[in-house]
């Protein structure tokens, strides 16, 4: 649209001529002639129409005075148009340019910084799936580390039964098992799934609060000595073997259709060279108890916890980097357990046909080479030594199985419940922006540690010794009776309270990905969600663990039973996580 040039100055003159009324930024001042509501100042109804009268200026002191020549004004009076003769504040507090949050500060380089925001609290919520791995037991020996090994305990007997060369083959080659002791670290990794929930808020000044709770499932991990045995059981023999290991007569049970030779052949195939449990039986060298049916160990670990954290305003506040202090409190529950389970036939055995052929406490086995040197269909026979050089040993070698005790089942269970609670401090870093951010927390705490330890078991002692009058090898296990069917059982309980340090390190990556995926970007639930992945490592010191907190003494006939022997070390768990994070 085109305008004529002469129209612009004409319109300007008209507008200026009608713009002579007084305007007050805070409204019309009240009338001075009397009380009442404020009246317009540019119109006098008693005057000639279109006449104008000027209102006198406000009296002195009408506007409130400032507190000082340069200070802030005094408190304003009653707001405009409320009550008679309401005063007008020349220094109003409210401004259309103010924000809910305003921050002024001077940087180290002398620059003045100003921040403002009307966002208020910004809440966050995240849910994550956890994939944790607990710290494994150490490499300590299962049993009494100072006790003699079974090989060296049986050195003289083994040489008498075979020859010195046979002993040397075991002694010089640590890879050949002869009822060797084992260590705790044979247990596989202890892995467990879990979940974590995190909720909190951030304030306008980037301070905040968070509440976190997490839980990991119980991790069970076990090991059986049968895994390393080269001598494997024959499933076809299992039913008969179970009868031979059952009361009332055990290996003397009559089994129709099976001769003594058949029974001996089954025992030769089913009894295995597994492992031994070294014990302090009160003697100088101690003993190592062999197990030829079953030998297993199991570890259990579970944990969960919660913590509250207050986050300070950033100590370092850059465009893409923020570092803030943390302070809070934590509770952590750790539940761990250890169990040993062993079964022994109560037999000693060697090559021969009479009891004189055997040696006390000796369970003679073939070299565990994993081959069938005598070609009798049994790999690494029990009861005699296969010839691994010529391969001409008879396939009908006679083996004597001498009854010393009823088959015995031994077990030890030790559990520790740990409760950690206390304050912690640390710092958090945030690197990146809204689309992609890497952030992490480092925390250090001093925890009050309350521990409960429970130990119980049965039949821990040298099984093949049953003669109480034998001075060199006295009976170790108490014989059960009808009045006391479990005389070798034991149990103990302890509680302890002390201080434990705790350290946690976590790192996460958050990214906006769902708005790039064709189907997911249309889901209402994922509109404000971010993908979150990370890793968290928690380690606590001075924690009693069940594996090494056992004093392995064992000779019930002399009143020696395993007992609690507290040994503390570090406990830890590492968790990978993946989940969703919402800001609202």
Coordinates of C-alpha atoms in Angstrom, one line a residue:
X1 CA 0.0 0.0 0.0
X2 CA 1.3 3.5 -0.9
X3 CA 0.8 6.6 1.3
X4 CA 0.7 10.2 0.1
X5 CA 3.7 12.2 1.4
X6 CA 1.5 15.1 2.7
X7 CA -0.6 12.6 4.9
X8 CA 2.3 11.8 7.2
X9 CA 2.9 15.3 8.6
X10 CA -0.8 15.9 9.0
X11 CA -1.3 12.8 11.0
X12 CA 1.7 13.6 13.2
X13 CA 0.3 17.1 14.0
X14 CA -3.1 15.6 15.0
X15 CA -1.5 13.0 17.3
X16 CA 0.7 15.6 19.0
X17 CA -2.2 17.9 19.6
X18 CA -4.1 15.2 21.5
X19 CA -1.2 14.0 23.5
X20 CA -1.0 16.7 26.2
X21 CA -2.6 14.7 29.1
X22 CA -0.5 13.9 32.1
X23 CA 0.6 10.2 32.4
X24 CA 1.7 8.6 35.6
X25 CA 3.8 5.5 35.6
X26 CA 2.2 4.2 38.8
X27 CA -1.4 5.3 38.1
X28 CA -3.3 8.4 38.8
X29 CA -2.5 10.3 42.0
X30 CA -5.4 10.8 44.4
X31 CA -7.5 13.9 44.7
X32 CA -6.2 16.5 47.3
X33 CA -9.7 18.0 48.0
X34 CA -11.0 15.0 50.0
X35 CA -10.7 11.4 50.7
X36 CA -12.0 8.8 48.2
X37 CA -11.0 6.9 45.2
X38 CA -8.5 8.4 42.8
X39 CA -10.1 10.6 40.1
X40 CA -9.0 11.3 36.6
X41 CA -6.8 14.4 36.4
X42 CA -7.4 15.4 32.8
X43 CA -11.2 15.9 33.0
X44 CA -13.2 18.4 35.0
X45 CA -16.9 17.7 34.8
X46 CA -17.9 21.1 36.1
X47 CA -16.0 23.0 33.5
X48 CA -16.9 23.8 29.9
X49 CA -16.9 20.7 27.7
X50 CA -13.5 20.1 26.3
X51 CA -12.1 22.5 28.8
X52 CA -8.9 21.4 30.6
X53 CA -7.7 22.2 34.1
X54 CA -4.2 21.5 35.5
X55 CA -4.0 19.6 38.7
X56 CA -1.6 21.1 41.3
X57 CA 1.6 19.3 41.9
X58 CA 1.7 16.7 44.8
X59 CA 2.5 18.1 48.2
X60 CA 5.9 17.6 49.7
X61 CA 6.6 14.1 51.2
X62 CA 3.9 12.6 48.9
X63 CA 6.5 10.2 47.4
X64 CA 8.4 8.0 49.9
X65 CA 12.0 9.0 50.4
X66 CA 15.0 6.7 49.9
X67 CA 16.8 5.4 53.1
X68 CA 19.9 7.4 52.2
X69 CA 21.4 9.4 49.5
X70 CA 22.5 6.2 47.7
X71 CA 20.9 3.4 49.6
X72 CA 17.8 1.4 48.8
X73 CA 14.3 3.0 49.2
X74 CA 12.3 2.5 52.3
X75 CA 9.5 0.0 52.3
X76 CA 6.7 1.1 49.9
X77 CA 3.4 2.2 51.2
X78 CA 0.0 0.7 50.5
X79 CA -0.3 -0.2 46.8
X80 CA -2.0 2.4 44.4
X81 CA -5.8 2.8 44.4
X82 CA -6.2 0.9 47.7
X83 CA -7.5 2.9 50.5
X84 CA -8.0 6.7 50.7
X85 CA -5.0 9.0 50.0
X86 CA -2.8 6.0 49.1
X87 CA 0.8 7.1 48.7
X88 CA 2.9 6.4 45.6
X89 CA 6.3 4.7 45.9
X90 CA 9.0 6.3 43.9
X91 CA 11.1 3.2 44.3
X92 CA 8.9 0.2 43.4
X93 CA 10.1 -3.3 44.3
X94 CA 8.4 -5.2 41.6
X95 CA 9.8 -5.2 38.0
X96 CA 8.8 -6.9 34.9
X97 CA 12.5 -7.7 34.3
X98 CA 13.0 -9.7 37.5
X99 CA 13.4 -13.5 37.6
X100 CA 12.8 -16.2 40.3
X101 CA 16.5 -16.8 40.5
X102 CA 19.3 -14.2 40.0
X103 CA 23.0 -14.7 40.7
X104 CA 25.8 -12.2 40.6
X105 CA 29.4 -13.2 41.1
X106 CA 32.9 -12.0 40.2
X107 CA 35.2 -14.5 38.6
X108 CA 38.9 -14.9 39.4
X109 CA 39.8 -12.9 36.3
X110 CA 37.8 -10.0 37.6
X111 CA 34.9 -10.4 35.2
X112 CA 31.4 -9.8 36.6
X113 CA 28.9 -12.6 35.8
X114 CA 25.2 -12.6 36.0
X115 CA 22.7 -15.5 35.8
X116 CA 19.0 -15.6 35.9
X117 CA 16.3 -18.2 35.5
X118 CA 12.6 -18.8 36.0
X119 CA 12.8 -22.7 35.6
X120 CA 12.6 -23.6 39.3
X121 CA 13.4 -27.1 40.4
X122 CA 14.3 -29.6 37.6
X123 CA 13.5 -33.1 38.7
X124 CA 15.2 -36.3 37.3
X125 CA 14.4 -39.9 37.5
X126 CA 16.3 -42.9 36.2
X127 CA 15.9 -46.7 36.1
X128 CA 18.8 -49.0 35.3
X129 CA 19.5 -52.7 34.8
X130 CA 22.7 -53.8 36.6
X131 CA 25.2 -56.5 35.7
X132 CA 27.4 -57.0 38.7
X133 CA 30.5 -59.0 39.6
X134 CA 31.5 -59.6 43.2
X135 CA 35.0 -59.9 44.4
X136 CA 36.1 -63.5 44.4
X137 CA 37.7 -65.2 47.4
X138 CA 41.5 -64.9 47.6
X139 CA 44.1 -67.6 46.9
X140 CA 44.3 -68.9 50.5
X141 CA 44.3 -72.6 51.1
X142 CA 41.0 -74.2 52.0
X143 CA 41.8 -75.6 55.5
X144 CA 44.9 -75.2 57.7
X145 CA 47.7 -73.9 55.6
X146 CA 50.4 -75.2 58.1
X147 CA 49.3 -78.8 58.0
X148 CA 51.1 -81.5 56.0
X149 CA 49.9 -82.5 52.6
X150 CA 48.3 -85.9 52.1
X151 CA 51.2 -86.9 49.8
X152 CA 53.8 -86.2 52.3
X153 CA 51.7 -87.5 55.2
X154 CA 51.6 -90.8 53.3
X155 CA 55.2 -90.8 51.9
X156 CA 56.4 -93.8 53.8
X157 CA 53.3 -95.8 53.3
X158 CA 53.2 -95.0 49.6
X159 CA 56.8 -96.0 49.1
X160 CA 56.2 -99.3 51.0
X161 CA 53.2 -100.0 48.8
X162 CA 54.8 -99.1 45.5
X163 CA 58.3 -97.7 45.3
X164 CA 60.2 -94.5 45.7
X165 CA 60.1 -93.7 42.0
X166 CA 56.3 -93.7 42.2
X167 CA 56.3 -91.2 45.0
X168 CA 58.8 -89.0 43.2
X169 CA 56.5 -88.8 40.2
X170 CA 53.8 -87.2 42.3
X171 CA 56.3 -85.1 44.3
X172 CA 58.2 -83.7 41.4
X173 CA 55.2 -83.0 39.2
X174 CA 52.7 -80.6 40.9
X175 CA 50.3 -81.2 38.0
X176 CA 49.6 -84.7 39.2
X177 CA 46.9 -84.8 41.8
X178 CA 47.2 -87.1 44.8
X179 CA 44.3 -85.9 47.0
X180 CA 45.9 -82.4 46.9
X181 CA 44.5 -79.5 48.9
X182 CA 42.8 -76.8 47.0
X183 CA 42.5 -73.0 47.2
X184 CA 39.5 -70.7 47.3
X185 CA 40.2 -69.0 44.0
X186 CA 39.2 -72.1 42.0
X187 CA 35.7 -70.8 42.4
X188 CA 34.4 -69.1 39.2
X189 CA 33.4 -65.5 39.0
X190 CA 30.4 -64.5 41.0
X191 CA 28.1 -62.6 38.6
X192 CA 24.6 -61.3 39.5
X193 CA 21.9 -59.1 37.8
X194 CA 20.2 -56.3 39.6
X195 CA 18.5 -52.9 39.3
X196 CA 19.0 -49.3 40.5
X197 CA 16.6 -46.3 40.8
X198 CA 17.7 -42.7 41.1
X199 CA 15.5 -39.7 41.9
X200 CA 16.1 -36.1 42.8
X201 CA 16.1 -32.5 41.6
X202 CA 18.4 -29.7 40.6
X203 CA 17.9 -26.1 41.7
X204 CA 18.3 -22.9 39.6
X205 CA 21.8 -22.4 41.1
X206 CA 22.8 -26.0 40.0
X207 CA 22.7 -27.3 43.6
X208 CA 20.6 -30.4 44.1
X209 CA 19.6 -33.5 45.9
X210 CA 19.4 -37.2 44.9
X211 CA 18.1 -40.4 46.4
X212 CA 19.5 -43.7 45.1
X213 CA 18.6 -47.3 45.8
X214 CA 20.1 -50.4 44.3
X215 CA 19.9 -54.2 44.6
X216 CA 21.9 -57.1 43.3
X217 CA 20.6 -60.7 43.2
X218 CA 22.4 -63.5 45.1
X219 CA 25.4 -64.9 43.2
X220 CA 26.1 -68.6 43.7
X221 CA 29.3 -70.0 42.5
X222 CA 30.7 -73.4 43.1
X223 CA 33.5 -75.8 42.3
X224 CA 33.8 -79.6 42.5
X225 CA 37.1 -81.5 42.6
X226 CA 35.5 -83.9 40.1
X227 CA 36.2 -81.2 37.5
X228 CA 39.9 -81.8 37.7
X229 CA 39.7 -85.6 38.2
X230 CA 40.9 -87.7 35.3
X231 CA 39.0 -90.7 36.8
X232 CA 35.3 -90.4 35.9
X233 CA 32.3 -92.4 37.3
X234 CA 30.4 -94.9 35.3
X235 CA 26.7 -94.0 35.3
X236 CA 25.8 -97.7 34.9
X237 CA 27.3 -98.4 38.4
X238 CA 25.5 -95.6 40.2
X239 CA 22.5 -97.6 41.6
X240 CA 24.7 -100.4 43.0
X241 CA 27.2 -97.9 44.3
X242 CA 24.5 -96.0 46.2
X243 CA 23.5 -99.2 47.9
X244 CA 27.2 -99.9 48.9
X245 CA 27.4 -96.4 50.5
X246 CA 24.1 -96.8 52.4
X247 CA 23.3 -98.3 55.8
X248 CA 23.0 -100.6 57.5
X249 CA 25.9 -102.7 56.2
X250 CA 27.4 -100.4 53.6
X251 CA 29.9 -102.3 51.4
X252 CA 28.8 -105.5 53.1
X253 CA 25.3 -105.2 51.8
X254 CA 24.3 -108.3 49.9
X255 CA 23.3 -107.4 46.3
X256 CA 21.8 -110.2 44.4
X257 CA 23.6 -111.0 41.2
X258 CA 26.9 -109.3 42.2
X259 CA 29.9 -111.2 43.5
X260 CA 32.6 -109.9 45.7
X261 CA 34.8 -109.4 42.6
X262 CA 32.0 -107.4 40.9
X263 CA 31.7 -105.2 44.0
X264 CA 35.4 -104.6 44.0
X265 CA 35.3 -103.7 40.4
X266 CA 32.5 -101.1 41.0
X267 CA 34.4 -99.6 43.9
X268 CA 37.6 -99.5 41.8
X269 CA 35.7 -97.5 39.1
X270 CA 33.6 -95.2 41.3
X271 CA 36.0 -94.2 44.1
X272 CA 38.1 -91.2 42.9
X273 CA 41.2 -89.3 43.6
X274 CA 39.6 -85.9 44.5
X275 CA 41.0 -83.6 47.1
X276 CA 41.9 -83.3 50.8
X277 CA 41.1 -81.0 53.7
X278 CA 44.2 -80.0 55.8
X279 CA 43.4 -79.8 59.5
X280 CA 45.1 -79.0 62.8
X281 CA 44.5 -82.1 64.9
X282 CA 46.7 -81.0 67.8
X283 CA 49.8 -82.7 66.4
X284 CA 52.9 -81.0 65.2
X285 CA 52.3 -81.6 61.5
X286 CA 48.5 -81.9 61.5
X287 CA 46.7 -84.1 59.0
X288 CA 45.1 -83.9 55.5
X289 CA 41.7 -85.7 55.2
X290 CA 41.2 -87.3 51.8
X291 CA 37.7 -87.5 50.1
X292 CA 37.1 -90.1 47.4
X293 CA 33.3 -89.7 46.7
X294 CA 32.6 -86.0 46.6
X295 CA 34.4 -82.7 47.4
X296 CA 32.7 -79.4 46.7
X297 CA 33.0 -75.8 47.8
X298 CA 30.4 -73.1 47.2
X299 CA 30.4 -69.3 47.7
X300 CA 27.4 -67.0 48.0
X301 CA 27.3 -63.2 47.8
X302 CA 24.5 -60.6 47.8
X303 CA 24.3 -56.9 48.4
X304 CA 22.0 -53.9 48.3
X305 CA 22.1 -50.3 49.5
X306 CA 20.7 -46.8 49.4
X307 CA 22.2 -43.3 49.8
X308 CA 21.1 -39.7 49.9
X309 CA 23.4 -37.0 48.5
X310 CA 23.3 -33.2 48.6
X311 CA 25.0 -31.5 45.7
X312 CA 26.5 -28.0 46.1
X313 CA 26.6 -25.3 43.6
X314 CA 29.4 -25.8 41.0
X315 CA 32.9 -25.1 42.3
X316 CA 34.0 -25.0 38.7
X317 CA 31.4 -23.7 36.3
X318 CA 32.4 -23.5 32.6
X319 CA 30.3 -23.8 29.5
X320 CA 30.8 -27.6 29.2
X321 CA 32.3 -28.5 32.5
X322 CA 30.9 -28.3 36.0
X323 CA 32.4 -29.7 39.2
X324 CA 30.4 -29.6 42.4
X325 CA 30.9 -31.0 46.0
X326 CA 28.9 -33.8 47.4
X327 CA 27.9 -34.7 51.0
X328 CA 25.5 -37.4 52.1
X329 CA 24.9 -40.6 54.0
X330 CA 24.8 -44.3 52.9
X331 CA 23.6 -47.7 54.0
X332 CA 25.1 -50.9 52.5
X333 CA 24.1 -54.5 53.2
X334 CA 26.5 -57.3 52.3
X335 CA 25.6 -61.0 52.9
X336 CA 28.2 -63.6 52.1
X337 CA 28.5 -67.3 52.7
X338 CA 30.9 -70.2 52.2
X339 CA 30.2 -73.9 52.4
X340 CA 32.4 -77.0 52.1
X341 CA 30.9 -80.5 51.4
X342 CA 32.8 -83.7 51.3
X343 CA 31.9 -87.4 51.3
X344 CA 34.4 -90.3 51.9
X345 CA 33.9 -94.0 51.7
X346 CA 35.7 -94.7 55.0
X347 CA 37.8 -97.2 53.1
X348 CA 41.6 -97.6 52.6
X349 CA 42.7 -99.6 49.6
X350 CA 45.7 -101.0 47.9
X351 CA 46.8 -103.8 45.5
X352 CA 46.5 -107.2 47.1
X353 CA 44.1 -109.8 48.5
X354 CA 44.6 -109.4 52.3
X355 CA 44.4 -106.7 54.9
X356 CA 48.1 -106.9 55.3
X357 CA 48.4 -105.6 51.8
X358 CA 47.1 -102.2 52.9
X359 CA 48.9 -99.3 54.7
X360 CA 47.2 -97.2 57.4
X361 CA 45.3 -94.2 56.0
X362 CA 46.5 -94.9 52.5
X363 CA 44.2 -94.7 49.5
X364 CA 46.3 -95.9 46.6
X365 CA 45.5 -94.5 43.2
X366 CA 47.0 -94.5 39.7
X367 CA 49.0 -91.7 38.3
X368 CA 46.3 -89.2 37.0
X369 CA 47.5 -89.1 33.4
X370 CA 44.0 -89.4 31.9
X371 CA 44.9 -92.5 29.9
X372 CA 44.1 -96.2 30.3
X373 CA 47.6 -97.7 30.5
X374 CA 46.5 -101.2 31.4
X375 CA 43.6 -101.2 28.8
X376 CA 41.0 -102.5 31.2
X377 CA 38.4 -99.9 30.2
X378 CA 39.0 -97.8 33.3
X379 CA 41.0 -94.6 33.1
X380 CA 43.4 -94.2 36.1
X381 CA 42.2 -97.1 38.3
X382 CA 41.6 -96.7 42.0
X383 CA 43.4 -99.2 44.3
X384 CA 46.6 -99.8 42.3
X385 CA 49.1 -98.2 40.0
X386 CA 48.6 -98.7 36.3
X387 CA 51.9 -99.3 34.4
X388 CA 52.4 -96.2 32.2
X389 CA 55.6 -97.4 30.7
X390 CA 55.0 -100.9 29.2
X391 CA 51.3 -101.1 29.1
X392 CA 51.5 -104.8 30.0
X393 CA 50.0 -104.6 33.5
X394 CA 47.3 -107.3 34.0
X395 CA 43.7 -106.1 33.5
X396 CA 42.7 -108.4 36.5
X397 CA 44.8 -106.8 39.2
X398 CA 43.4 -107.7 42.6
X399 CA 42.5 -104.7 44.9
X400 CA 41.7 -105.0 48.6
X401 CA 39.2 -102.5 50.0
X402 CA 39.5 -102.4 53.8
X403 CA 36.7 -101.0 55.9
X404 CA 37.8 -98.4 58.4
X405 CA 34.7 -96.4 59.1
X406 CA 31.2 -96.0 57.8
X407 CA 30.9 -93.6 54.8
X408 CA 31.1 -90.1 56.2
X409 CA 29.6 -86.8 55.0
X410 CA 31.4 -83.7 56.2
X411 CA 30.3 -80.1 55.9
X412 CA 31.2 -76.6 57.1
X413 CA 28.9 -73.5 56.6
X414 CA 30.1 -70.0 57.4
X415 CA 28.0 -66.9 56.8
X416 CA 28.7 -63.2 57.5
X417 CA 26.0 -60.5 57.5
X418 CA 27.6 -57.0 57.2
X419 CA 25.7 -53.8 57.8
X420 CA 27.5 -50.5 56.8
X421 CA 26.1 -47.1 57.6
X422 CA 27.7 -43.6 57.8
X423 CA 28.5 -40.3 56.2
X424 CA 30.3 -39.7 52.9
X425 CA 31.7 -36.8 50.9
X426 CA 33.0 -36.4 47.4
X427 CA 32.6 -34.5 44.2
X428 CA 30.7 -34.8 40.9
X429 CA 31.8 -33.7 37.4
X430 CA 29.6 -33.0 34.4
X431 CA 31.2 -32.8 31.0
X432 CA 29.0 -31.9 27.9
X433 CA 25.6 -30.5 27.3
X434 CA 22.0 -31.5 27.0
X435 CA 22.4 -33.8 23.9
X436 CA 25.4 -35.8 25.2
X437 CA 26.9 -35.7 28.7
X438 CA 29.5 -37.7 30.5
X439 CA 29.3 -37.4 34.3
X440 CA 30.6 -39.2 37.3
X441 CA 30.8 -39.2 41.1
X442 CA 33.7 -40.0 43.5
X443 CA 32.7 -40.6 47.1
X444 CA 34.7 -41.5 50.2
X445 CA 32.9 -42.5 53.4
X446 CA 33.6 -43.7 57.0
X447 CA 31.1 -46.4 57.9
X448 CA 30.0 -48.0 61.1
X449 CA 30.3 -51.7 60.5
X450 CA 28.1 -54.2 62.3
X451 CA 28.9 -57.9 61.5
X452 CA 27.2 -61.1 62.4
X453 CA 29.1 -64.4 61.9
X454 CA 27.6 -67.9 62.0
X455 CA 29.5 -71.1 61.7
X456 CA 28.3 -74.7 61.8
X457 CA 29.3 -78.1 60.5
X458 CA 29.8 -81.8 61.2
X459 CA 32.3 -84.6 60.9
X460 CA 35.5 -82.6 60.5
X461 CA 38.4 -85.0 61.3
X462 CA 40.5 -87.8 60.0
X463 CA 37.9 -90.3 58.8
X464 CA 40.0 -93.4 58.3
X465 CA 41.2 -93.5 61.9
X466 CA 38.8 -95.5 64.1
X467 CA 41.0 -97.1 66.8
X468 CA 41.0 -95.1 70.1
X469 CA 43.9 -97.2 71.4
X470 CA 46.2 -96.4 68.5
X471 CA 48.8 -94.0 69.9
X472 CA 50.1 -92.8 66.5
X473 CA 46.8 -92.7 64.7
X474 CA 44.0 -92.4 67.4
X475 CA 40.4 -92.2 66.5
X476 CA 39.4 -88.7 65.4
X477 CA 35.6 -88.8 65.0
X478 CA 33.3 -89.6 67.9
X479 CA 31.2 -92.7 67.2
X480 CA 27.4 -91.9 66.9
X481 CA 25.0 -93.5 69.3
X482 CA 21.2 -93.8 69.5
X483 CA 21.2 -91.1 72.2
X484 CA 23.6 -88.8 70.2
X485 CA 23.4 -89.5 66.5
X486 CA 25.4 -86.4 65.6
X487 CA 28.2 -86.2 68.2
X488 CA 30.6 -84.4 65.8
X489 CA 28.4 -81.4 65.1
X490 CA 29.5 -77.9 66.0
X491 CA 28.3 -74.3 65.8
X492 CA 29.3 -70.9 66.9
X493 CA 28.1 -67.3 66.6
X494 CA 29.8 -63.9 67.0
X495 CA 29.0 -60.2 66.5
X496 CA 31.5 -57.4 66.0
X497 CA 31.2 -53.6 65.5
X498 CA 34.0 -51.5 64.1
X499 CA 34.8 -48.8 61.5
X500 CA 35.3 -49.5 57.8
X501 CA 36.3 -47.1 55.0
X502 CA 34.3 -47.1 51.8
X503 CA 35.0 -45.8 48.3
X504 CA 32.7 -45.5 45.3
X505 CA 33.6 -44.4 41.8
X506 CA 31.0 -44.1 39.1
X507 CA 31.0 -42.8 35.5
X508 CA 28.0 -42.5 33.2
X509 CA 27.2 -41.3 29.7
X510 CA 23.8 -39.9 28.8
X511 CA 22.7 -39.2 25.3
X512 CA 19.6 -38.3 23.3
X513 CA 19.1 -41.1 20.9
X514 CA 15.4 -41.9 20.9
X515 CA 14.4 -38.9 18.8
X516 CA 16.6 -40.3 16.0
X517 CA 14.9 -43.7 15.9
X518 CA 11.9 -43.8 13.6
X519 CA 9.5 -45.9 15.8
X520 CA 10.8 -44.9 19.3
X521 CA 10.7 -41.2 18.7
X522 CA 6.9 -41.4 18.5
X523 CA 6.5 -43.1 21.9
X524 CA 5.2 -40.7 24.5
X525 CA 7.2 -42.4 27.2
X526 CA 10.5 -41.7 25.4
X527 CA 9.9 -38.1 24.5
X528 CA 12.0 -36.7 27.4
X529 CA 14.1 -39.8 28.0
X530 CA 17.8 -40.3 27.5
X531 CA 19.8 -43.5 27.2
X532 CA 22.1 -43.9 30.1
X533 CA 25.1 -46.4 30.4
X534 CA 27.8 -46.5 33.0
X535 CA 30.0 -48.4 35.4
X536 CA 30.1 -48.2 39.2
X537 CA 32.7 -49.7 41.5
X538 CA 32.3 -49.9 45.3
X539 CA 35.0 -51.2 47.6
X540 CA 34.8 -51.4 51.4
X541 CA 37.8 -52.1 53.6
X542 CA 38.0 -54.1 56.9
X543 CA 35.1 -56.4 56.0
X544 CA 35.0 -59.9 57.5
X545 CA 34.6 -62.4 54.8
X546 CA 33.5 -66.0 55.4
X547 CA 36.3 -67.8 53.5
X548 CA 39.3 -67.2 55.6
X549 CA 37.5 -66.5 59.0
X550 CA 37.7 -70.1 60.0
X551 CA 40.2 -71.8 62.3
X552 CA 40.5 -75.2 60.8
X553 CA 41.0 -77.5 63.8
X554 CA 39.5 -80.9 63.6
X555 CA 39.6 -83.8 66.1
X556 CA 36.3 -84.1 67.9
X557 CA 37.6 -86.9 70.2
X558 CA 40.0 -84.3 71.7
X559 CA 37.4 -81.5 71.7
X560 CA 38.9 -79.9 68.6
X561 CA 36.3 -78.4 66.2
X562 CA 36.5 -75.6 63.6
X563 CA 35.8 -72.2 65.1
X564 CA 35.4 -68.6 64.0
X565 CA 38.7 -66.8 63.5
X566 CA 37.9 -63.2 62.3
X567 CA 40.1 -62.0 59.4
X568 CA 39.2 -58.8 57.6
X569 CA 40.0 -57.8 54.1
X570 CA 38.4 -55.6 51.4
X571 CA 35.1 -56.4 49.7
X572 CA 34.1 -55.0 46.3
X573 CA 31.6 -55.2 43.6
X574 CA 31.6 -53.7 40.1
X575 CA 28.5 -53.1 38.1
X576 CA 27.8 -52.2 34.5
X577 CA 24.5 -50.5 34.0
X578 CA 22.1 -49.5 31.2
X579 CA 18.8 -47.7 31.5
X580 CA 16.7 -44.6 30.9
X581 CA 16.9 -41.1 32.5
X582 CA 14.0 -38.6 32.5
X583 CA 14.1 -34.9 33.3
X584 CA 10.9 -33.2 34.1

